[in-house]
PDB file of C-alpha atoms in Angstrom:
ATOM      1  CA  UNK A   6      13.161  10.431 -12.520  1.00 68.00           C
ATOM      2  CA  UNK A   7      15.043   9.026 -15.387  1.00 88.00           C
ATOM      3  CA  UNK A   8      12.522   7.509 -17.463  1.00 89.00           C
ATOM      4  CA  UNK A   9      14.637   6.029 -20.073  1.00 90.00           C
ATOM      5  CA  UNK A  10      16.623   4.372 -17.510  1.00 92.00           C
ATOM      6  CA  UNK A  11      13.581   2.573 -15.703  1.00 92.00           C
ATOM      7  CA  UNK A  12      12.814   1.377 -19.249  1.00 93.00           C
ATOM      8  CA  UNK A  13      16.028  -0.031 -19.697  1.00 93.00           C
ATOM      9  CA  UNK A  14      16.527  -1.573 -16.161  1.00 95.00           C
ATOM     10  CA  UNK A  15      13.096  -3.406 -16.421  1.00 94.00           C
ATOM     11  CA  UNK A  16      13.903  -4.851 -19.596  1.00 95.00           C
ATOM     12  CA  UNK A  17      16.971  -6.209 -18.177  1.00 95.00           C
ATOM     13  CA  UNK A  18      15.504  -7.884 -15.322  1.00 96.00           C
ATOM     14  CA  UNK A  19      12.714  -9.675 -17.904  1.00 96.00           C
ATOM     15  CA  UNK A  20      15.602 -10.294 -20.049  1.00 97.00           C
ATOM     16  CA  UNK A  21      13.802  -8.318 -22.983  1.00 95.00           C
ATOM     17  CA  UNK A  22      16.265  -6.933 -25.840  1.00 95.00           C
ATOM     18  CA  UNK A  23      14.062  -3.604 -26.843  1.00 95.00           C
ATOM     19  CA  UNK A  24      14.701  -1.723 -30.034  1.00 95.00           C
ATOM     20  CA  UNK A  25      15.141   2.247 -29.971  1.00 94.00           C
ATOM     21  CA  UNK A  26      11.513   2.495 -31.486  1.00 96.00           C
ATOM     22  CA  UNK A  27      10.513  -0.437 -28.569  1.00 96.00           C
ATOM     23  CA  UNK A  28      12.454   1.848 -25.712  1.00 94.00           C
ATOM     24  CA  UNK A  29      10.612   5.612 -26.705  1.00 94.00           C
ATOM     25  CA  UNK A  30       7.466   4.124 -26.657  1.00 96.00           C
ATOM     26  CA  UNK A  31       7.394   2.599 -23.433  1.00 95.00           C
ATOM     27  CA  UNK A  32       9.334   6.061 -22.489  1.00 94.00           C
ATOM     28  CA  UNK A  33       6.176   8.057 -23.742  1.00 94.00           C
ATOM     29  CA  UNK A  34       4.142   5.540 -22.468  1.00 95.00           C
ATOM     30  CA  UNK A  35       5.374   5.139 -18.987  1.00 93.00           C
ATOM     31  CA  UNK A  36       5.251   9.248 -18.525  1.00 93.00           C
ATOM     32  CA  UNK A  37       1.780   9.622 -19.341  1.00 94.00           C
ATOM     33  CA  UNK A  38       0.990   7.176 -16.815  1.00 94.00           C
ATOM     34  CA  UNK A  39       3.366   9.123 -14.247  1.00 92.00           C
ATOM     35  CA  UNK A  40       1.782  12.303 -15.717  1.00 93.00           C
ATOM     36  CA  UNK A  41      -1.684  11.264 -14.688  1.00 94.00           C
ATOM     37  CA  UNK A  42      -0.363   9.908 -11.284  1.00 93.00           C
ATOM     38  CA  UNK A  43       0.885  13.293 -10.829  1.00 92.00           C
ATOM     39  CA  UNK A  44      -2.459  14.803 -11.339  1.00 92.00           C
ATOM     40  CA  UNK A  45      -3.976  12.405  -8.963  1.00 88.00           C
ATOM     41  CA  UNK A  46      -1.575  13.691  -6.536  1.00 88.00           C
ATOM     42  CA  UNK A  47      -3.070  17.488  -6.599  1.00 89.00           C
ATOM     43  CA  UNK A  48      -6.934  16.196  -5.934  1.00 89.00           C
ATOM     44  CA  UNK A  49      -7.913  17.564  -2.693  1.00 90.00           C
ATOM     45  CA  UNK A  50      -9.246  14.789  -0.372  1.00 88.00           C
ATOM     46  CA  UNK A  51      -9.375  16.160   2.968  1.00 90.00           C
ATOM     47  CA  UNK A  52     -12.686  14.921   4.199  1.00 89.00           C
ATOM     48  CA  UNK A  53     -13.452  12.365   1.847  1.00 87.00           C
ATOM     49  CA  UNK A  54     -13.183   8.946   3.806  1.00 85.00           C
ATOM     50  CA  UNK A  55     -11.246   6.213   2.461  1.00 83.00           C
ATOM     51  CA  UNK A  56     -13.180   3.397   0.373  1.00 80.00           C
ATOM     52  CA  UNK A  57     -12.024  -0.410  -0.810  1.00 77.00           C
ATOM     53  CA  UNK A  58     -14.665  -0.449  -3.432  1.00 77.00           C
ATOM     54  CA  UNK A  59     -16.867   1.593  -5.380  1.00 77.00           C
ATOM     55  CA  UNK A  60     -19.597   0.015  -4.333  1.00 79.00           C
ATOM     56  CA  UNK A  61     -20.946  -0.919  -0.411  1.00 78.00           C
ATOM     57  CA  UNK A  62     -20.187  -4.243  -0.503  1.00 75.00           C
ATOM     58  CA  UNK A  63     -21.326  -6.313   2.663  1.00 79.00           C
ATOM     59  CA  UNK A  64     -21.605  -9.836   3.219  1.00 79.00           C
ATOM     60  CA  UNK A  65     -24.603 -11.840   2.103  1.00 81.00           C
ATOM     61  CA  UNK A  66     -23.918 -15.009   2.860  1.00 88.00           C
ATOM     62  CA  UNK A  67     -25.936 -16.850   5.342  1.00 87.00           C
ATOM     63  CA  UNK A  68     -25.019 -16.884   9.104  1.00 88.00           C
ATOM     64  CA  UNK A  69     -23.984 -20.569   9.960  1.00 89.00           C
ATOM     65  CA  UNK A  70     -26.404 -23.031  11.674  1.00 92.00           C
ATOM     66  CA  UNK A  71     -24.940 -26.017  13.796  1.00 93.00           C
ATOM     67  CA  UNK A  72     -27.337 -29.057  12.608  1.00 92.00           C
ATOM     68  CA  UNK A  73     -27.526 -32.626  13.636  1.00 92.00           C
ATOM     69  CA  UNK A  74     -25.118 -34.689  11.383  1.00 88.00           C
ATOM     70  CA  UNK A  75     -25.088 -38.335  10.459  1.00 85.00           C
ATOM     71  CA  UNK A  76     -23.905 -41.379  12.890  1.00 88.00           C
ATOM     72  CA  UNK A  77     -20.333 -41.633  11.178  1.00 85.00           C
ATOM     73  CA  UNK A  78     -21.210 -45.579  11.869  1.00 86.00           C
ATOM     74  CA  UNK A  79     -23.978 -45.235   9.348  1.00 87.00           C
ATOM     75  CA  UNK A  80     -21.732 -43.954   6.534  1.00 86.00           C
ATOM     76  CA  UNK A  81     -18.072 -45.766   7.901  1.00 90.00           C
ATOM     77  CA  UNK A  82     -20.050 -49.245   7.706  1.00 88.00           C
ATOM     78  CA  UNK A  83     -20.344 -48.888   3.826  1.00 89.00           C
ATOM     79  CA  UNK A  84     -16.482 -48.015   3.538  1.00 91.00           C
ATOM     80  CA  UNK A  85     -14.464 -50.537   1.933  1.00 92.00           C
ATOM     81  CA  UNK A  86     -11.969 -49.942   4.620  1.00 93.00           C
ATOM     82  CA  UNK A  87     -12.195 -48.080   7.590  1.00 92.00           C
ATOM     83  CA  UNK A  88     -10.199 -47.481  11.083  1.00 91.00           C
ATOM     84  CA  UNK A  89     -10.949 -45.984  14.213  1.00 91.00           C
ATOM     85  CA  UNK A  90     -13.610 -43.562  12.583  1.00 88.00           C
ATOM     86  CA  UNK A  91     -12.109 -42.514   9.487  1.00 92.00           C
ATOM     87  CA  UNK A  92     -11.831 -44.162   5.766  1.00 92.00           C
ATOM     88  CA  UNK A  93      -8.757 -45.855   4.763  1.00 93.00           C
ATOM     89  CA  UNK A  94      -7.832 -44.730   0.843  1.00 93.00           C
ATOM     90  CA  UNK A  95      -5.112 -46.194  -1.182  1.00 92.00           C
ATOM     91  CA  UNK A  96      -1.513 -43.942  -0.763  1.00 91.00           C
ATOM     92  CA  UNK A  97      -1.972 -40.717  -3.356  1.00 92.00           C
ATOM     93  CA  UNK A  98       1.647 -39.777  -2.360  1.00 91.00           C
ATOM     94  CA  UNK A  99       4.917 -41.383  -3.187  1.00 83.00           C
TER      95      UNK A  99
END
């Protein structure tokens, strides 16, 4: 993999003029993070099951619970304006 060139073709695309300096530190940059990627790579995981999180994370909300609600006639007779069961609001959208 041509390091150097990834540099140079990312900078491009963000439009990014990068001095020499600019360009071998990203270079040096970029393969120690390819360099530890690769070590990564050798870790032997047969057997160790696949996680999402580091923690068990499970759901804690609480399960839903159909209630009684209110007469919408109780709360559409103190609209200013209101049609065939729902509240009439002034146009938001041109």
């Amino acid at each position: 993999m041509n390091v150097q060139k990834n540099i140079d073709d990312v900078a491009k695309l963000a439009r990014l003029r990068l001095s020499a300096v600019e360009r071998d530190k990203f270079s040096r940059q970029l393969e120690d993070i390819l360099s530890y990627v690769e070590n990564l790579n050798e870790l032997k995981t047969e057997g160790v099951l696949p996680s999402y999180h580091v923690q068990e994370v499970k759901n804690v909300t609480r399960p839903d619970e159909s209630r009684p609600s209110l007469d919408p006639n109780s709360f559409l007779k103190h609209a200013p304006q209101a049609r065939d069961g729902f509240f009439i609001v002034p146009q938001v959208i041109e």
